Each structure stands twice: as C-alpha cells, then as structure tokens.
PDB file of C-alpha atoms and ligand atoms in Angstrom:
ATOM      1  CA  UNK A   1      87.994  -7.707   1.853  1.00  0.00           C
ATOM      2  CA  UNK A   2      87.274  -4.711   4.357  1.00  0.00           C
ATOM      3  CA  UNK A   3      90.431  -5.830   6.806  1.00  0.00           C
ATOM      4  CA  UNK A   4      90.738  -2.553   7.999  1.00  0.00           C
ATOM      5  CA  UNK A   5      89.828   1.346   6.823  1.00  0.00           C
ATOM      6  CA  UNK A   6      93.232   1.552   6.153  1.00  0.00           C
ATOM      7  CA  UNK A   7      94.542  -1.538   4.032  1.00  0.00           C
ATOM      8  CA  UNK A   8      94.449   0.591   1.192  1.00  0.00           C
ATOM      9  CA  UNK A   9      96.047   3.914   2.295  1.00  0.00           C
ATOM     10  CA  UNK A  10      99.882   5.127   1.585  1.00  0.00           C
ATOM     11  CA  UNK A  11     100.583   5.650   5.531  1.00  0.00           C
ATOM     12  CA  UNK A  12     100.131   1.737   6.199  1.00  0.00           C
ATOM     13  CA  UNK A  13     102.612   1.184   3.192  1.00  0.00           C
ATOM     14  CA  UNK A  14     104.665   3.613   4.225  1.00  0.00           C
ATOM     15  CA  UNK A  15     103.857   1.984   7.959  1.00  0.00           C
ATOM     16  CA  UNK A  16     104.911  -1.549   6.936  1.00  0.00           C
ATOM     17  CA  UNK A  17     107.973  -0.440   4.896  1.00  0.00           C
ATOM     18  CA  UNK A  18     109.288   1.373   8.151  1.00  0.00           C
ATOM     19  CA  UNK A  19     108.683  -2.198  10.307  1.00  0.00           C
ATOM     20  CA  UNK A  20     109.842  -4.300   7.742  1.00  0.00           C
ATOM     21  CA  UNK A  21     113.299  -2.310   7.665  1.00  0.00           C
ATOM     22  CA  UNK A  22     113.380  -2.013  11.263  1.00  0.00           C
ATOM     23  CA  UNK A  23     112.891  -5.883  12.065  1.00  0.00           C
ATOM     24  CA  UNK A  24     115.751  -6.538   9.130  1.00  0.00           C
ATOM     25  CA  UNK A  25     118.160  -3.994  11.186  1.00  0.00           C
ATOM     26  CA  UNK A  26     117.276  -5.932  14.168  1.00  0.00           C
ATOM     27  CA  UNK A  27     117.958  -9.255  13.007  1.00  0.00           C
ATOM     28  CA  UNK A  28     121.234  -8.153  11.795  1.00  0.00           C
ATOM     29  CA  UNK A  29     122.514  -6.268  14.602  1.00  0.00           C
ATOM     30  CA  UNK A  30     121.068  -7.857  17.391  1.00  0.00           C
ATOM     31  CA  UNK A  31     119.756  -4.503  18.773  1.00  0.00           C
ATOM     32  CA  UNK A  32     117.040  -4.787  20.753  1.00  0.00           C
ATOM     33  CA  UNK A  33     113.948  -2.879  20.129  1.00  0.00           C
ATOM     34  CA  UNK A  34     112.625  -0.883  16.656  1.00  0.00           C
ATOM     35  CA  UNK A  35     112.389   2.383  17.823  1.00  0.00           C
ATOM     36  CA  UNK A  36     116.640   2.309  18.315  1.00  0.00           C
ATOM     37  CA  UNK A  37     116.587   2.239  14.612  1.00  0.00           C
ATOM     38  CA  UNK A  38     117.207   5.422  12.803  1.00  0.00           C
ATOM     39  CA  UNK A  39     113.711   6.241  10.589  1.00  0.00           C
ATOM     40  CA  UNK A  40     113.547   5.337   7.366  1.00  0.00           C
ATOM     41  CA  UNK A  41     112.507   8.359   4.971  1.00  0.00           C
ATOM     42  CA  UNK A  42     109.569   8.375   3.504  1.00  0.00           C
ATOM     43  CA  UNK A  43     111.259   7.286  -0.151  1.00  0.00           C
ATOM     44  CA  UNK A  44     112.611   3.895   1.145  1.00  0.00           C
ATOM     45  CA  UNK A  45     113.414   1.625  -1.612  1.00  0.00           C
ATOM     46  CA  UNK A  46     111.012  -1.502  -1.526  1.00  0.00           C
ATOM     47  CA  UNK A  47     113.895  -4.121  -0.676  1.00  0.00           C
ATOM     48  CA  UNK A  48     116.015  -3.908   2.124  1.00  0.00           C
ATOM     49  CA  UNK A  49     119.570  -4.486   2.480  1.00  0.00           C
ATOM     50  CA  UNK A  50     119.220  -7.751   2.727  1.00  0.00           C
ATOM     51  CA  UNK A  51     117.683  -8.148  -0.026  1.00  0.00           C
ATOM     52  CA  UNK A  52     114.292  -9.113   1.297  1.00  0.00           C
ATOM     53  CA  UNK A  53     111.038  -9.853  -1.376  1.00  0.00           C
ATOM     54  CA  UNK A  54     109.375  -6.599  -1.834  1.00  0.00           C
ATOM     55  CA  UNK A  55     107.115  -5.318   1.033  1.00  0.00           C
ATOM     56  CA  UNK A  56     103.527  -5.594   1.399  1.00  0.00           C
ATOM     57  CA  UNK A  57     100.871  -4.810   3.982  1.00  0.00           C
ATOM     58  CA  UNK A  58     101.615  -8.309   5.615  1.00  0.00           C
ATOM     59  CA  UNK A  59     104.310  -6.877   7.020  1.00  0.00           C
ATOM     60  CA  UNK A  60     101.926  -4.699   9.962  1.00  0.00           C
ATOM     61  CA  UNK A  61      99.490  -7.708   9.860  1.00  0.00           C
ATOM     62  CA  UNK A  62     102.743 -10.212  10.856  1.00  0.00           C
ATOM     63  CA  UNK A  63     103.258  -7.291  14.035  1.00  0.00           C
ATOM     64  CA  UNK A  64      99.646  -7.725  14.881  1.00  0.00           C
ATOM     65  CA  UNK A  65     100.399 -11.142  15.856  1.00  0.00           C
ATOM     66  CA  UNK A  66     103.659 -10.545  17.488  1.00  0.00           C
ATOM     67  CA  UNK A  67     103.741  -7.436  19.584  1.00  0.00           C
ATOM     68  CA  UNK A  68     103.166  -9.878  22.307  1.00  0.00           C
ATOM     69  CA  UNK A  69     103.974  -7.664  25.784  1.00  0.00           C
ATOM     70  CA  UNK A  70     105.438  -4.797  24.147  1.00  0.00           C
ATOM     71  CA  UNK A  71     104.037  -1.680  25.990  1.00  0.00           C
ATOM     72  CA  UNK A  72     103.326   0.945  23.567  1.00  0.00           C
ATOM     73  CA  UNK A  73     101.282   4.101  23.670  1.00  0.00           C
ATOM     74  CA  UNK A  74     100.194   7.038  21.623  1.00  0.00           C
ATOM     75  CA  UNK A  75     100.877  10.289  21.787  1.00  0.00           C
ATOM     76  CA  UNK A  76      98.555  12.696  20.414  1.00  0.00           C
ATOM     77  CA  UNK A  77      98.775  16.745  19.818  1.00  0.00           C
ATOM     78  CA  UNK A  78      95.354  18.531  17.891  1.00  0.00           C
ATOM     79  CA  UNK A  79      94.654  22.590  16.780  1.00  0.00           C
ATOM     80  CA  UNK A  80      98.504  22.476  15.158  1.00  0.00           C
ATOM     81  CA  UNK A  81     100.366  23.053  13.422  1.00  0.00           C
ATOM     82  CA  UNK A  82     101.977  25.929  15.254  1.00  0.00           C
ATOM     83  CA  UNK A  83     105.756  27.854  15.115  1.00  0.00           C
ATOM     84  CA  UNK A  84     107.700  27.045  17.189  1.00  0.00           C
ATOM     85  CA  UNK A  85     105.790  24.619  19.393  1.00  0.00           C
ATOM     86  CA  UNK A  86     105.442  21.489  16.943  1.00  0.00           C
ATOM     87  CA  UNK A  87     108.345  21.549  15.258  1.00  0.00           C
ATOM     88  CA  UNK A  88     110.228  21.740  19.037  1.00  0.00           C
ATOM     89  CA  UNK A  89     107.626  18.686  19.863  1.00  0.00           C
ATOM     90  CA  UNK A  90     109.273  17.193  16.246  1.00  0.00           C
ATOM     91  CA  UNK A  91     112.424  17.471  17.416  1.00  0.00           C
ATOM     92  CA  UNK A  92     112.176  15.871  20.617  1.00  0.00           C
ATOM     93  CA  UNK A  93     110.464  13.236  18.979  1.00  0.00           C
ATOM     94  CA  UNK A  94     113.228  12.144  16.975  1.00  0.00           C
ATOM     95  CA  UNK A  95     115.808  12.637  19.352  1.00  0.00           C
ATOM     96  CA  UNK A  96     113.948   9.980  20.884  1.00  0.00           C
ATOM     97  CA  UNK A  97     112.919   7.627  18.096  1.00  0.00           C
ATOM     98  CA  UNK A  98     109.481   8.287  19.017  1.00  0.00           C
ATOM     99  CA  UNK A  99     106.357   9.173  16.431  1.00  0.00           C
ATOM    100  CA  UNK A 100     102.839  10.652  16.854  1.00  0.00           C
ATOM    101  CA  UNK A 101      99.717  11.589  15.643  1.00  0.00           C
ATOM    102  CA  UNK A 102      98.717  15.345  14.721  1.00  0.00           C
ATOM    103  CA  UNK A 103      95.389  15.962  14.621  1.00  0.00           C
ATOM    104  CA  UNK A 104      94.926  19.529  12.585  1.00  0.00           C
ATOM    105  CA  UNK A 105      92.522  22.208  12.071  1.00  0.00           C
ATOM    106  CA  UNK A 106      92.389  22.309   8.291  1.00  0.00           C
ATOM    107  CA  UNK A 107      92.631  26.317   8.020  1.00  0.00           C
ATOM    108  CA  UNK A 108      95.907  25.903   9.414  1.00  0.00           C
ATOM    109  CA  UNK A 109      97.201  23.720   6.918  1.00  0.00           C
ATOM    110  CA  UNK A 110      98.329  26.346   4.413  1.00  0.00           C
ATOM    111  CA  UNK A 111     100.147  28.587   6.596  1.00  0.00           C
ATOM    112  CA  UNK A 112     102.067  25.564   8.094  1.00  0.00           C
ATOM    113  CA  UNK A 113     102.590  23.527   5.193  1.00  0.00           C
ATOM    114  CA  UNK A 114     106.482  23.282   5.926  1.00  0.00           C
ATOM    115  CA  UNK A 115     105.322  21.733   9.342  1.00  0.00           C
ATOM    116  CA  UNK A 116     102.904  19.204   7.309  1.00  0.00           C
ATOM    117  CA  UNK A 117     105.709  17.942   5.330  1.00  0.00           C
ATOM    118  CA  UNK A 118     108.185  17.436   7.670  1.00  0.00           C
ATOM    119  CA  UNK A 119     105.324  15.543  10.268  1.00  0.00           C
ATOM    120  CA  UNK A 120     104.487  13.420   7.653  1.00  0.00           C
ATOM    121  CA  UNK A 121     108.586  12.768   6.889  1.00  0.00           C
ATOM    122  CA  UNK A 122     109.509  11.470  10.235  1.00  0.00           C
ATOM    123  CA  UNK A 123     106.603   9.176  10.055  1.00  0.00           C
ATOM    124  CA  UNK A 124     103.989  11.002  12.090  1.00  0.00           C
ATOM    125  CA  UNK A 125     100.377  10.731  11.357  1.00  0.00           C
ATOM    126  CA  UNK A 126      98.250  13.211  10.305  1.00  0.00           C
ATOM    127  CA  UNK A 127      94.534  13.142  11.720  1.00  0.00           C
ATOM    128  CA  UNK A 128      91.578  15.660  10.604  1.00  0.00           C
ATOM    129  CA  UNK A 129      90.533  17.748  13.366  1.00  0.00           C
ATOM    130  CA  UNK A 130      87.720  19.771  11.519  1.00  0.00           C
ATOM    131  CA  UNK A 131      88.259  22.419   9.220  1.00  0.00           C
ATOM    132  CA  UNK A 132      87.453  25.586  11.649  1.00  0.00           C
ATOM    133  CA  UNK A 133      87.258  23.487  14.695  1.00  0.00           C
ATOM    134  CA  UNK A 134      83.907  22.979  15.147  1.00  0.00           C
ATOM    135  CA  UNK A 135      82.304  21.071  17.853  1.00  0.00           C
ATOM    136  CA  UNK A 136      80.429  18.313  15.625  1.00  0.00           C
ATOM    137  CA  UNK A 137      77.066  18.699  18.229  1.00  0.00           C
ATOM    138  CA  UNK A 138      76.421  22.102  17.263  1.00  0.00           C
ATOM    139  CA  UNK A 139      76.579  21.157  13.244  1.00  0.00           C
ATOM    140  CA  UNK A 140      73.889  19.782  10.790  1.00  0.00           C
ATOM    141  CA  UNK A 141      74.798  16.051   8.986  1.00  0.00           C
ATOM    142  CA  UNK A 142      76.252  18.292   6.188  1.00  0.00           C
ATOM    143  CA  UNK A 143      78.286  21.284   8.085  1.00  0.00           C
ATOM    144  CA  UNK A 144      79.779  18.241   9.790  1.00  0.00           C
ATOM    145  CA  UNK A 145      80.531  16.363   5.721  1.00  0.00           C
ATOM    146  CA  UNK A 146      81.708  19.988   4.755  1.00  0.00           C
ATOM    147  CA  UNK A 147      83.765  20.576   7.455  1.00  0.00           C
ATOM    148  CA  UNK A 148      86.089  17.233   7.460  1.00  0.00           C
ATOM    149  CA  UNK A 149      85.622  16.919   3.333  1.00  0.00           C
ATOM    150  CA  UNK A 150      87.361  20.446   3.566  1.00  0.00           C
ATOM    151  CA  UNK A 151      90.486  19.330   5.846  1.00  0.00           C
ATOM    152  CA  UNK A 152      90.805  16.323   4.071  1.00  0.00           C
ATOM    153  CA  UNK A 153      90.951  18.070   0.664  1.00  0.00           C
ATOM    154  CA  UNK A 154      93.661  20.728   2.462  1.00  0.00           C
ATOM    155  CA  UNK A 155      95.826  17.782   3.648  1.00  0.00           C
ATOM    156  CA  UNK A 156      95.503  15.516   0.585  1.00  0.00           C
ATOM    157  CA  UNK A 157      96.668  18.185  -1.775  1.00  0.00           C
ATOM    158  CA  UNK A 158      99.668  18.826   0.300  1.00  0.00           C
ATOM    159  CA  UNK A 159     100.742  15.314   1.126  1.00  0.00           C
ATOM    160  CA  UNK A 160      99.169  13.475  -1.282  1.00  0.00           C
ATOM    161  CA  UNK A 161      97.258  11.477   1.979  1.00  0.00           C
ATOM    162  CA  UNK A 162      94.174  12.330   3.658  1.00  0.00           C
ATOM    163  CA  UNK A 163      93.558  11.944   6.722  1.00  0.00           C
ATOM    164  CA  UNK A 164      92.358   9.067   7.669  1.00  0.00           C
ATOM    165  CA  UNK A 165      90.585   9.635  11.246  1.00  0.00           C
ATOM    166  CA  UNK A 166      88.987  12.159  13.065  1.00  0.00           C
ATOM    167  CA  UNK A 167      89.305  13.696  16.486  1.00  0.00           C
ATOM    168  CA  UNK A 168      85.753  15.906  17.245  1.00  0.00           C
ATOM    169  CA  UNK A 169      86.940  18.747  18.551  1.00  0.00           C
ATOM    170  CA  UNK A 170      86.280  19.063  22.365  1.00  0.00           C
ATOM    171  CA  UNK A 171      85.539  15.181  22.216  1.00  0.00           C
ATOM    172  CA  UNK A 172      82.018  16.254  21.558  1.00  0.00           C
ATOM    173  CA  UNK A 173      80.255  13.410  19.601  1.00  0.00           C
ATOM    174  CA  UNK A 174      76.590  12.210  19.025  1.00  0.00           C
ATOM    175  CA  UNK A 175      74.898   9.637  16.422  1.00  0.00           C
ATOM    176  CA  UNK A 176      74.902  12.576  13.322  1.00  0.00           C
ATOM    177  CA  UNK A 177      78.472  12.832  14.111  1.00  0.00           C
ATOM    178  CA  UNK A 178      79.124   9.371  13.583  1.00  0.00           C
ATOM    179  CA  UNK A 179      77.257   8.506  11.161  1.00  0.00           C
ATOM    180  CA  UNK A 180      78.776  11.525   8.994  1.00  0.00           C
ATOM    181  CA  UNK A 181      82.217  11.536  10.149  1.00  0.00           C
ATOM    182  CA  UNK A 182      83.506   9.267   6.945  1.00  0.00           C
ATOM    183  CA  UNK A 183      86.147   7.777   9.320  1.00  0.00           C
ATOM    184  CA  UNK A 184      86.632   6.430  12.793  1.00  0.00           C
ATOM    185  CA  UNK A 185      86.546   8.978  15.565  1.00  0.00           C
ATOM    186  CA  UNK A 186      89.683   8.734  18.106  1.00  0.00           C
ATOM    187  CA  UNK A 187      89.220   9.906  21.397  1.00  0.00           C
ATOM    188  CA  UNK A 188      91.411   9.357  24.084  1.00  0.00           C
ATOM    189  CA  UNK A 189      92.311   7.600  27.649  1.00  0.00           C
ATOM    190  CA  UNK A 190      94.410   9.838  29.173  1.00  0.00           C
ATOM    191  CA  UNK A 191      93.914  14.065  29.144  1.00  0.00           C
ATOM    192  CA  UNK A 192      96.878  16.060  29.867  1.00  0.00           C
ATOM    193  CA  UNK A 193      94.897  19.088  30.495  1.00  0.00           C
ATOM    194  CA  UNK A 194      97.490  21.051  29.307  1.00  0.00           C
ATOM    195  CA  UNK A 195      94.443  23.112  27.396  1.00  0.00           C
ATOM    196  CA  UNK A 196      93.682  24.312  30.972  1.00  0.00           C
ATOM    197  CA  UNK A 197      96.758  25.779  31.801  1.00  0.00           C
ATOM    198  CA  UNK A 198      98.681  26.254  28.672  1.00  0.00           C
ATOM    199  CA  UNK A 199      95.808  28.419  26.620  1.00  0.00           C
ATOM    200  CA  UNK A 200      95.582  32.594  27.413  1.00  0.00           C
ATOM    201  CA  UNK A 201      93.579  31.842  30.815  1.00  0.00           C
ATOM    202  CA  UNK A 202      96.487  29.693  31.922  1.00  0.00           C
ATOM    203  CA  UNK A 203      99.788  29.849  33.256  1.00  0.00           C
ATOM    204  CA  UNK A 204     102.447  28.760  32.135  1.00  0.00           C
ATOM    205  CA  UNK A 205     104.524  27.890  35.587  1.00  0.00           C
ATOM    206  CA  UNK A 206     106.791  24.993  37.122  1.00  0.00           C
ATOM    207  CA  UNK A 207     103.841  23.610  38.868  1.00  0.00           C
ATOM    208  CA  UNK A 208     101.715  23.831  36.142  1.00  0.00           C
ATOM    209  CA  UNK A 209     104.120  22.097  33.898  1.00  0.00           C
ATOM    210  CA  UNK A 210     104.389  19.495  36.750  1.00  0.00           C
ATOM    211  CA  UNK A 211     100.573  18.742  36.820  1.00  0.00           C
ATOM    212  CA  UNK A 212     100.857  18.049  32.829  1.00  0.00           C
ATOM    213  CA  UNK A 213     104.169  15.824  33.198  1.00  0.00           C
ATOM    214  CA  UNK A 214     102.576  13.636  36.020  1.00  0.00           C
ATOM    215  CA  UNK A 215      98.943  13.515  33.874  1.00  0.00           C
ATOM    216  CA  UNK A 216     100.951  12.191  31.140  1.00  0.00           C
ATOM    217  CA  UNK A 217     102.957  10.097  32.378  1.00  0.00           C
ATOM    218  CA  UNK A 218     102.244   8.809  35.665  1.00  0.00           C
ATOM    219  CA  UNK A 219      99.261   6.555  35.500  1.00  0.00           C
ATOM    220  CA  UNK A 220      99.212   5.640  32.111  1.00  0.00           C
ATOM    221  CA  UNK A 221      98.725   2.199  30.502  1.00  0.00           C
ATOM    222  CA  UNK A 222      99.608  -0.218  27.528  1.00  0.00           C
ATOM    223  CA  UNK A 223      97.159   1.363  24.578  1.00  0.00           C
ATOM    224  CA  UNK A 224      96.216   4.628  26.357  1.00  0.00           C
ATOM    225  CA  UNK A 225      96.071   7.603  23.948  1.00  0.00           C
ATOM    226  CA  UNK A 226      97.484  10.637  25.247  1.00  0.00           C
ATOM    227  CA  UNK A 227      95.943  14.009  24.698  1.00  0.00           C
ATOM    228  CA  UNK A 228      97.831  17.082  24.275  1.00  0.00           C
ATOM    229  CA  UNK A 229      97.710  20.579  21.852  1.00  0.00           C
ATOM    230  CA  UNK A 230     100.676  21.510  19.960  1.00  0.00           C
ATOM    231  CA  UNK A 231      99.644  25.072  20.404  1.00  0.00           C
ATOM    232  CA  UNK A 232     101.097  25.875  23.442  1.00  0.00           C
ATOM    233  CA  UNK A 233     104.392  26.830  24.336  1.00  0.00           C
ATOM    234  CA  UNK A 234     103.646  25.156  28.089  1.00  0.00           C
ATOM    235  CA  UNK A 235     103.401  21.583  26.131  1.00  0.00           C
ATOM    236  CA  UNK A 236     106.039  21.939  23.960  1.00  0.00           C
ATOM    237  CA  UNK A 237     108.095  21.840  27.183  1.00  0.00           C
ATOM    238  CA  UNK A 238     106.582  19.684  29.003  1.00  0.00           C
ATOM    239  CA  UNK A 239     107.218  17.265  26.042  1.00  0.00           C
ATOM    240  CA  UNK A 240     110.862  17.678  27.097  1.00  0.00           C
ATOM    241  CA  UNK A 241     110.113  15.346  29.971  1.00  0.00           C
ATOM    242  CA  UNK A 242     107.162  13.574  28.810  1.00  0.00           C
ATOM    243  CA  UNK A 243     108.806  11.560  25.637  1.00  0.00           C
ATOM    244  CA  UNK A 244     111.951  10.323  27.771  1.00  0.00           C
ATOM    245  CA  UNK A 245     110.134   9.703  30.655  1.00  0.00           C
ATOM    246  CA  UNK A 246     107.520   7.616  28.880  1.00  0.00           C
ATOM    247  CA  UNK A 247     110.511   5.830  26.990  1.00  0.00           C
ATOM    248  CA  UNK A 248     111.754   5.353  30.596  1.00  0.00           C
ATOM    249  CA  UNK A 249     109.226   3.464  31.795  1.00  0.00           C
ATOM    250  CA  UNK A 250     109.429   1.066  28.589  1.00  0.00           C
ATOM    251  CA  UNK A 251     106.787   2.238  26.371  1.00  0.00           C
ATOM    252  CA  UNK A 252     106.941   2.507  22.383  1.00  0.00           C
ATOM    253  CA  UNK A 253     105.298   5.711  21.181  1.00  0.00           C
ATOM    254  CA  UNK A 254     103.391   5.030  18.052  1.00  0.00           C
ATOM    255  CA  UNK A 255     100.940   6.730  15.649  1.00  0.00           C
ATOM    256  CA  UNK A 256      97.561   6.048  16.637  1.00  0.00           C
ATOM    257  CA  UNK A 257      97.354   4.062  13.394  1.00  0.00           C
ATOM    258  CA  UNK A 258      99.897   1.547  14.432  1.00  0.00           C
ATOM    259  CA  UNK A 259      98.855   1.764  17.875  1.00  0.00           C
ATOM    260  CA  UNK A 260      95.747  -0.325  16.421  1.00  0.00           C
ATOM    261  CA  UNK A 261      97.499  -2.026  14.193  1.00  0.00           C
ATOM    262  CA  UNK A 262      99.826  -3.473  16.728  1.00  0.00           C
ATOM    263  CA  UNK A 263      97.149  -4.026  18.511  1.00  0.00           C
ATOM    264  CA  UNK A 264      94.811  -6.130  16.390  1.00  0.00           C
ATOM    265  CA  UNK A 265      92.205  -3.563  16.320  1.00  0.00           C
ATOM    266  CA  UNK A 266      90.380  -3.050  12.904  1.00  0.00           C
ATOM    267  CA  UNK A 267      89.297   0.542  13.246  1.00  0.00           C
ATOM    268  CA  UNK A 268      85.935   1.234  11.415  1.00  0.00           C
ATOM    269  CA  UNK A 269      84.435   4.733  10.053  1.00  0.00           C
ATOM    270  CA  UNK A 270      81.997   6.148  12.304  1.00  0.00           C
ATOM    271  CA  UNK A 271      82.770   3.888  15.480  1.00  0.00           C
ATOM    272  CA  UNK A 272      85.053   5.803  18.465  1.00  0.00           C
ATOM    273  CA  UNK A 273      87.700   4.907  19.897  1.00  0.00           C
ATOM    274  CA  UNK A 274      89.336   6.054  23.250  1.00  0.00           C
ATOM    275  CA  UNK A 275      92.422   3.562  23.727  1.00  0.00           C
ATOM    276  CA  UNK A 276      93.818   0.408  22.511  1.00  0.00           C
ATOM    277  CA  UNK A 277      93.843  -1.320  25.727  1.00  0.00           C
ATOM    278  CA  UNK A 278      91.894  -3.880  25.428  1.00  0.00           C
ATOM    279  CA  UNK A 279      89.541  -3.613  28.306  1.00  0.00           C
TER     280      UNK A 279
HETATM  281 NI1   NI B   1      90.830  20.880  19.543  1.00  0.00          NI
END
C-alpha cells in the first residue's frame, strides 16, 4: 500500500502526466530525449493526442524500470524565493528544458507568491525549508512540528500542494529531527558553496563565479543533488553556465522527486537522503 510518500500527492500526477505526454511526443516524432519536449502546463488534459487511456501513477513507476543509463541529476536552490534571482534561475531553466527543486523558507512565501506559482507551473518542485529557517538541532520535537506544519500550511494554501520533503537548514540533523520532520529529509552530494561567496561576506567576482561553475559541474555524478541558494545574485549567474553545461555533458535535470522516482528509490518520512546514486 505505502509504495512511496508520494503515491498519493498532485506533483506525482502532475509528474506522470508530464512523462506520459513526453514519451507519446517521442514516439511520434522520433526525437530523442524528454526534456526536448516543450512542458506541458500544469492543466494538461488526461489523454494525449493520441488518444492514449487516461493517465495514472503507473506511468513514473513504468520510468522506474526504464531509465536504464540515462544520467540525470538534481538541481536544488533553498532560502527563495527571491526578485530577480529565481525567476532569472526560471528562465534559464526553461530555455533549457530543465526543472528543479526549491526548497523555501515559509515567511517568504507570501511576499513571493507570484514566484510560487510560476515554480510550480513549469513543473518545479517545491520543498519546505523551515518556516524562519531554523537549524532543526537547536529546536525542541515541537518548534521543529511548528516550524515545517507552518511552511507547509503557507505553501498548501497557495498551491493547493504541500511540500512534500524537507531540507534542514544548514544540513543540520539529529534523531528529534527525524523523527519529527513528517517527511523525508534531502540533503545533498554535491555543495556549490556559492553561500560562501555569494552572501554579504562574499564577493561576487569572475573567479568566484568560476569556483561555483567548476563545484557544480565538474565532478558530479549520475543521482548527485546539487546545492545552491536562489538568493544570490552570484548564483543566478552562475546558473547561466551551470544548466547548459550540465546538459552538455548529457545529464537530465530533474526535481528531486523524480530524481527518486527514476531512480527506484521509495523515499520515506524521517529517513535522509543525500543523492540518488546508488552507492
Ligand atoms: Ni538554507
């Protein structure tokens, strides 16, 4: 019954609609891989063109079997929204039929609601990233219950979705965390560091930029999860570079979500994860 946290949700709907029109432009077209296909919005009918049954959630469970050696990684930005930095990281993501994962603070989410809406209609995911970005460690069981009830709550109302995992702000995580989190925890694999030289104390130069590009791009593998903040103007542009290069070098960039999906992993509330590489 409990095939995944997220059999149940909207997103992995809206997910398997998006794969199961994509695979039906493939097959008649002959192009070769999904993310050439333009997005489908959010209010796809239920039947494609071909006039295919109705979709269900088989649809991601059939691409758990058969994404095979397609190398795909996920992008991640947390402490957005922000103007103008996420909706430039937006746009470079659909210039290059590419999606991620936005893990917000939940105080943010009524000043950026616009930004919300328009992650959520080009197929991003939305991830909880504490209310007032608190690191989990420092909170009691319920502080840590308040604070992602609160964000979830925020987002839901919005976007009619909750979030449906957690990034602990700073990475910081212990037992109480997980065992009050009410969703899986996602780390990451591969750290930017743009938060070191894209914040106040850094600077936002060439080489600096440089040093992100390379972190991001350079050494990573299939499944990795890519940190970065959507908060800085320094990653915005660095995104310039990042997205194509990583497209370059023949990776897919996925939500997190579909990352695991893709991957066969069956993401549980409370557990962590860093990467879906299968190590
Ligand atoms: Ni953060």
């Amino acid at each position: 019954m409990n095939r995944s946290v997220f059999s149940k949700s909207a997103a992995v709907l809206i997910c398997s609609m998006y794969l199961a029109a994509a695979a039906a432009f493939s097959a008649s077209t002959d192009v070769g891989l999904p993310e050439t296909i333009p997005q489908e919005p959010v209010t796809a009918p239920q039947t494609t063109a071909a006039g295919r049954a109705p979709v269900t959630e088989r649809a991601a469970e059939t691409e758990c079997a058969t994404a095979g050696d397609r190398k795909m990684v996920a992008l991640t930005f947390d402490d957005g929204p922000s103007v103008p930095h996420t909706d430039k990281i937006l746009d470079l993501l659909t210039i290059n039929g590419a999606k991620a994962t936005f893990f917000v603070v939940g105080q943010r989410v009524s000043e950026y609601e616009q930004v919300l809406r328009r992650e959520q209609e080009l197929g991003c995911q939305i991830g909880n990233h504490t209310f007032d970005h608190k690191t989990l460690t420092a909170l009691t069981a319920e502080n840590i219950r308040a604070q992602t009830e609160k964000t979830d709550t925020a987002v839901q109302s919005l976007l009619g979705v909750a979030p449906q995992i957690l990034r602990a702000p700073g990475g910081s995580v212990n037992s109480k965390g997980r065992q009050n989190a009410g969703k899986p925890i996602v780390l990451w694999s591969v750290d930017t560091e743009d938060w070191r030289v894209g914040g106040k104390r850094g600077k936002n130069t060439p080489a600096n930029r440089e040093k992100v590009i390379r972190a991001a791009v350079d050494n990573t593998q299939d499944g990795d999860i890519i940190l970065m903040h959507d908060l800085y103007a320094l990653t915005a542009q660095c995104c310039e570079q990042i997205i194509p290069q990583l497209r370059q070098k023949g990776f897919e960039l996925v939500t997190v979500q579909e990352l695991m999906e893709y991957k066969c992993i069956e993401m549980q509330k409370g557990a962590v994860y860093r990467s879906a590489r299968g190590e």
